Short mmCIF file of C-alpha atoms and ligand atoms in Angstrom, two decimals:
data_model
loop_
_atom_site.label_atom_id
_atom_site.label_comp_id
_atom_site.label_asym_id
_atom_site.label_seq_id
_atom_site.Cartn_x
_atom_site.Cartn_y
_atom_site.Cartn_z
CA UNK O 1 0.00 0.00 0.00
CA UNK O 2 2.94 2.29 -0.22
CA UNK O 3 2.08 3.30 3.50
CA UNK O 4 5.35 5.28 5.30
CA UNK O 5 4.01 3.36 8.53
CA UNK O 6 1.47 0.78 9.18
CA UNK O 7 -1.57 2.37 11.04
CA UNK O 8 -3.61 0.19 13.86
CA UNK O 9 -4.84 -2.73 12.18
CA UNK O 10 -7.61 -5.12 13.34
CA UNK O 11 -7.29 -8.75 11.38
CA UNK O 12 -10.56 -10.58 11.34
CA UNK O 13 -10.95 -14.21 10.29
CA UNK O 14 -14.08 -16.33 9.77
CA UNK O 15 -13.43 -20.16 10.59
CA UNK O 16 -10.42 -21.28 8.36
CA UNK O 17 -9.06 -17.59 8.41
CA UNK O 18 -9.38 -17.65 11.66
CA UNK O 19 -6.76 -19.90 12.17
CA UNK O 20 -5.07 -17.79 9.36
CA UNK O 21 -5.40 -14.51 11.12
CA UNK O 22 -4.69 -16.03 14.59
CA UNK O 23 -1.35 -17.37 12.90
CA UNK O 24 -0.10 -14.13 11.57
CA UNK O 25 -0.86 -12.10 14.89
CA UNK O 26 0.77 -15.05 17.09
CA UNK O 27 3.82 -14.70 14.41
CA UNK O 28 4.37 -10.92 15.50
CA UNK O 29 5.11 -10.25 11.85
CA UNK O 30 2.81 -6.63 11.87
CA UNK O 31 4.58 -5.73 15.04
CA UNK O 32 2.82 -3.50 17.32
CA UNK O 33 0.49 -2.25 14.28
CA UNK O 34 -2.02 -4.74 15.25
CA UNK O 35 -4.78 -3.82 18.34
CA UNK O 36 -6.17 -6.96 17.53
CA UNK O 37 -7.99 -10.14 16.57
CA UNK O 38 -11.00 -10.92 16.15
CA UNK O 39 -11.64 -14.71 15.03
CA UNK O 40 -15.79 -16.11 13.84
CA UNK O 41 -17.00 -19.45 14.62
CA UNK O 42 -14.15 -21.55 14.65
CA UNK O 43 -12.80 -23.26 18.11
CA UNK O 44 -10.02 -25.69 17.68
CA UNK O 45 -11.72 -28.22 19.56
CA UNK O 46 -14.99 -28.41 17.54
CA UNK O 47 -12.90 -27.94 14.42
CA UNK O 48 -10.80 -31.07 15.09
CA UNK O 49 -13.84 -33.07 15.73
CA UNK O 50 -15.45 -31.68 12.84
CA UNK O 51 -13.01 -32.91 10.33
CA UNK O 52 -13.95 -36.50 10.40
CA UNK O 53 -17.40 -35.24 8.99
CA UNK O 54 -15.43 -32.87 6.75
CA UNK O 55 -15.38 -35.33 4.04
CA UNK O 56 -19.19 -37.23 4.17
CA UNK O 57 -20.06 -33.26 4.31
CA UNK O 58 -18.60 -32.34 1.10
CA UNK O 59 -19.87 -35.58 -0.71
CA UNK O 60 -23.43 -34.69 0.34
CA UNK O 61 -22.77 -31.12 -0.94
CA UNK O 62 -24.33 -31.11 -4.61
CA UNK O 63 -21.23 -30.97 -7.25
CA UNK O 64 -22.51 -27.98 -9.14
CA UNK O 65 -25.73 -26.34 -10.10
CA UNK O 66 -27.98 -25.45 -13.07
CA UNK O 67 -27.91 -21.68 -12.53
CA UNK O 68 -26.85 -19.15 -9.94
CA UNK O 69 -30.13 -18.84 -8.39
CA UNK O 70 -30.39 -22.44 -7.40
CA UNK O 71 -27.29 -22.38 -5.98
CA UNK O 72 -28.46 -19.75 -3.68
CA UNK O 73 -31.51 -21.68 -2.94
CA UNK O 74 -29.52 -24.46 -2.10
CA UNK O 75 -27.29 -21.94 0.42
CA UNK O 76 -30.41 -20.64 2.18
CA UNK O 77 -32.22 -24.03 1.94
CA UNK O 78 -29.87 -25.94 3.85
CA UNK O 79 -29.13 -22.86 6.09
CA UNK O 80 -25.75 -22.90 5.42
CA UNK O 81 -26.15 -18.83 5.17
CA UNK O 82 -29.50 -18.13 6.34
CA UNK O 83 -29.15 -14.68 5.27
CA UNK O 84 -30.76 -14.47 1.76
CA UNK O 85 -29.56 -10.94 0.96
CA UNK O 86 -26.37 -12.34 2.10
CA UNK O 87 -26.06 -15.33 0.16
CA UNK O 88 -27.23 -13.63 -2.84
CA UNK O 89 -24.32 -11.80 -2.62
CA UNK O 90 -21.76 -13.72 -1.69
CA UNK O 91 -22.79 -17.14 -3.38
CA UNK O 92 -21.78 -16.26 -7.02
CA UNK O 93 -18.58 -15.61 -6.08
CA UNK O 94 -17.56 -19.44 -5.14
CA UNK O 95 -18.96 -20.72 -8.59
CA UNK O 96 -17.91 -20.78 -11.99
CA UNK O 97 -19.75 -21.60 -15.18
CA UNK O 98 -18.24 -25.00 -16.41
CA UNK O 99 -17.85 -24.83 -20.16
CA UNK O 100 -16.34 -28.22 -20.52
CA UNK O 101 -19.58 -30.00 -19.18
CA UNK O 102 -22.31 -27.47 -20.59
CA UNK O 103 -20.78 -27.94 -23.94
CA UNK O 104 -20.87 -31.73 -23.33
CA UNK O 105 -24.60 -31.19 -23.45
CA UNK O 106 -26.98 -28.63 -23.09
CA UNK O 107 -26.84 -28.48 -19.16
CA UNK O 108 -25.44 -25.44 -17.49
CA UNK O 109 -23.03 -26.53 -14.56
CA UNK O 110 -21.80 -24.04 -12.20
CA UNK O 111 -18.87 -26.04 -10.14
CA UNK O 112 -17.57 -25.19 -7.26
CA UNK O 113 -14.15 -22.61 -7.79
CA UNK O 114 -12.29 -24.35 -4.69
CA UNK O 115 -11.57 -28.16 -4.59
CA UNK O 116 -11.97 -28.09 -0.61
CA UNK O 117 -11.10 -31.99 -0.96
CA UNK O 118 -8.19 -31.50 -2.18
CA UNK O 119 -6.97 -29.69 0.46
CA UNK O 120 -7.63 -32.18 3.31
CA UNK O 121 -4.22 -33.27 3.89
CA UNK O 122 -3.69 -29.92 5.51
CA UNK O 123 -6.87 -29.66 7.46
CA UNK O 124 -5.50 -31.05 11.03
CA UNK O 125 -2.42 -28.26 10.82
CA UNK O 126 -4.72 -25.62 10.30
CA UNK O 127 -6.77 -25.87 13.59
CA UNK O 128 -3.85 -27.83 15.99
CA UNK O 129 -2.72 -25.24 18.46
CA UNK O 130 -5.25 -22.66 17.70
CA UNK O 131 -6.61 -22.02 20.93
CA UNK O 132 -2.82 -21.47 22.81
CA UNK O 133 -1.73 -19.45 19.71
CA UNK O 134 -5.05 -17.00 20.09
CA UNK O 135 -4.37 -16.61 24.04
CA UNK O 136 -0.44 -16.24 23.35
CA UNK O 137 -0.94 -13.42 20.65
CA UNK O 138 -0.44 -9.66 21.32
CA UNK O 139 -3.28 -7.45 21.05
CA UNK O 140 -7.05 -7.32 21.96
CA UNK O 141 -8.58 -10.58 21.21
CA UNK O 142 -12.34 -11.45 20.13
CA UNK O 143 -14.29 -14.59 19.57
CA UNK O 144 -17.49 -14.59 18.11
CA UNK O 145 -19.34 -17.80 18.09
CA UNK O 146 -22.61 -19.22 16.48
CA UNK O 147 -23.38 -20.95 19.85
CA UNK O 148 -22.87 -23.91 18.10
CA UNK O 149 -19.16 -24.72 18.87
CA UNK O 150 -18.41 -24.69 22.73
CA UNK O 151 -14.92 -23.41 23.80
CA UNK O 152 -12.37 -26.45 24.68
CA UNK O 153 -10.62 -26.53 28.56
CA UNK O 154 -7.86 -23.63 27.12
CA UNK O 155 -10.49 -21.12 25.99
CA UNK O 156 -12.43 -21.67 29.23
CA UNK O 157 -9.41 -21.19 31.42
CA UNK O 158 -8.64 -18.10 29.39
CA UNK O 159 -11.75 -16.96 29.12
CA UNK O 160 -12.77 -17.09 32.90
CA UNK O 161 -9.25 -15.27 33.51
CA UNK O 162 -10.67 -12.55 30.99
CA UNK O 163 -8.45 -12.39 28.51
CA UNK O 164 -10.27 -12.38 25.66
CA UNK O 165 -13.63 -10.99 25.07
CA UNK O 166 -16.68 -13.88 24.18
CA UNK O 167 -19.41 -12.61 22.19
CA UNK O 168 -22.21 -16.06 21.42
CA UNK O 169 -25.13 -14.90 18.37
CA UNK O 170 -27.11 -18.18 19.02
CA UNK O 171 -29.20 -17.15 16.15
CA UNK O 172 -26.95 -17.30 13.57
CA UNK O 173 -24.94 -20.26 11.67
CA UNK O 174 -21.76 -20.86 10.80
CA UNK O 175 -21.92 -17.77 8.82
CA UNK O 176 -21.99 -15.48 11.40
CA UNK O 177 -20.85 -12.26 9.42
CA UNK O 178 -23.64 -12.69 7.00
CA UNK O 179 -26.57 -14.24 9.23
CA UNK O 180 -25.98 -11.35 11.77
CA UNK O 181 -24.25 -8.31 9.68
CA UNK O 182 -25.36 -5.52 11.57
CA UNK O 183 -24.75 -7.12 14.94
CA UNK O 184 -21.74 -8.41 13.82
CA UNK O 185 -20.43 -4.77 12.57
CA UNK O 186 -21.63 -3.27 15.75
CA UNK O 187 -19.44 -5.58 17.59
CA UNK O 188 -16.14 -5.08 16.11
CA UNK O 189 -16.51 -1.45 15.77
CA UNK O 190 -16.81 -1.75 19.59
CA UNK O 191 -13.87 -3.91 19.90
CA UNK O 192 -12.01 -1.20 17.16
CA UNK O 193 -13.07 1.34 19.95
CA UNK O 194 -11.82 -0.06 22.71
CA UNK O 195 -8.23 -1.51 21.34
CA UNK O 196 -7.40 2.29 19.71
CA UNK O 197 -4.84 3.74 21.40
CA UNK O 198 -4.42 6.63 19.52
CA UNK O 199 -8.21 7.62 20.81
CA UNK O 200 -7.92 6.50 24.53
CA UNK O 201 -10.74 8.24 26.08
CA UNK O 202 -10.42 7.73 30.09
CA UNK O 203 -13.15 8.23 32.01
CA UNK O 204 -13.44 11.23 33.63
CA UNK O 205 -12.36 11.81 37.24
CA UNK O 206 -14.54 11.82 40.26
CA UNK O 207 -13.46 14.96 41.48
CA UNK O 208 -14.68 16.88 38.07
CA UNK O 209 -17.55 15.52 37.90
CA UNK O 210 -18.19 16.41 41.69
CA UNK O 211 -16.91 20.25 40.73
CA UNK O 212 -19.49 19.95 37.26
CA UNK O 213 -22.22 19.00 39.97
CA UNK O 214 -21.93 20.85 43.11
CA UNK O 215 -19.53 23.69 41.82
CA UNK O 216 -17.52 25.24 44.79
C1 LIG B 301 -25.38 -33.68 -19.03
O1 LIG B 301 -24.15 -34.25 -18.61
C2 LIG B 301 -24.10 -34.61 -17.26
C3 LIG B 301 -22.68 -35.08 -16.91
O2 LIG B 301 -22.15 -35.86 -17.95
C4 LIG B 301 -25.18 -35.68 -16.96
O3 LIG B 301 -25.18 -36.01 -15.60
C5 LIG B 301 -26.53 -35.12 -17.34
O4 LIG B 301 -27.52 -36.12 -17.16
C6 LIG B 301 -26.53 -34.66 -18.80
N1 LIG B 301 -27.81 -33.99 -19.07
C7 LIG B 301 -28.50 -34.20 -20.20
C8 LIG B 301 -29.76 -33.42 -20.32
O5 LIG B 301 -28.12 -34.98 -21.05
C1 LIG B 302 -28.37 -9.79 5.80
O1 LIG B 302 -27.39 -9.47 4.84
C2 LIG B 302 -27.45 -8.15 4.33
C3 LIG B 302 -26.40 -8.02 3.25
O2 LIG B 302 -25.12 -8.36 3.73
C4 LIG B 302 -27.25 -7.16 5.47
O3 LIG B 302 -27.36 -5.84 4.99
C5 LIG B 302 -28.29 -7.43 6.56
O4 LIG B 302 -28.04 -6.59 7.65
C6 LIG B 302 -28.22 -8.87 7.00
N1 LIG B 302 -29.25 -9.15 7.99
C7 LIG B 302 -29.01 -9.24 9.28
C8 LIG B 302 -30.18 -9.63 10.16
O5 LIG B 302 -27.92 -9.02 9.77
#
């Protein structure tokens, strides 16, 4: 970006870039540009034990679609984004229009863009150590969950000593962002708030507010 410095930066990370995000914080790599972390629906417990199902998961997902629209259907159907606004945004992006098939015949087949399958033999480095590396990190530190996933013996320790702050939106599914934008959005602009140091705000003292009240 050409910047002279980096300014305060806040890296975010939904499930896999999660771990991603957690990775490059725990590396100190940004130095003391970042505030902090913020990391959606992914808990390297759950995520372990969710891997075994990774694959039956994937064959049960349809291979492609006849058009955009039913893959958004599908999205919303299964309530893997339960958000329709959401998923009719950000659905099209993870297909692409398969010419080879369609001109096989004169079905349209939009394919998936990533082969997740093929990247299974990296799956169990992703999540191992996730929950140590997101206590170890520097910086303010948030985990938003789905209420789906429940936080393994680390992130209980660490969260009863308050290190990190726990925000659950039982409501929403493993799309977090997009099932719950606004709430989402309100929540890390809070956390932005809070981990700013160039706009520390401290309360003000008791003895002005005493002089503001009963002026002498
Ligand atoms: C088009 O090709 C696909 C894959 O070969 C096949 O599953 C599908 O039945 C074909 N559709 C028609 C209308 O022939
Ligand atoms: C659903 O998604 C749209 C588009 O991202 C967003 O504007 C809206 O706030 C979302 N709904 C909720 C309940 O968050």
């Amino acid at each position: 970006m050409k910047w002279s410095e980096l300014s305060g930066l806040l890296l975010i990370g939904h499930s896999l870039g999660g771990a991603v995000v957690t990775d490059l914080a725990r590396s100190g790599k940004l130095g003391n540009a970042v505030l902090g972390y913020a990391v959606f629906d992914v808990v390297e417990g759950s995520a372990i034990d969710a891997l075994q199902s990774m694959q039956s998961y994937l064959l049960s997902r349809p291979k492609s679609f006849p058009s955009l629209s039913s893959a958004i259907e599908w999205h919303t159907r299964s309530r893997t984004i339960r958000n329709t606004t959401s998923a009719r945004i950000s659905v099209p992006p993870l297909l692409y229009l398969d010419t080879s098939l369609a001109s096989s015949n004169a079905t349209k087949k939009w394919t998936w863009r990533t082969d997740l399958a093929a990247t299974q033999p990296y799956w169990q480095g992703w999540f191992t150590g996730l929950s140590k590396k997101f206590l170890d990190a520097k910086g303010g530190k948030l985990l938003l969950l789905a209420g789906t996933d429940r936080l393994d013996k680390e992130l209980m320790i660490g969260q009863m000593q308050g290190k990190y702050q726990l925000q659950v939106f039982p409501e929403a599914g493993h799309f977090i962002h997009e099932d719950q934008a606004e709430k989402t959005a309100m929540v890390v602009a809070d956390f932005y708030r809070r981990n700013d140091r160039s706009a520390l705000i401290l309360p003000p003292k008791v003895g002005d507010l005493l002089e503001a009240k009963y002026p002498t």
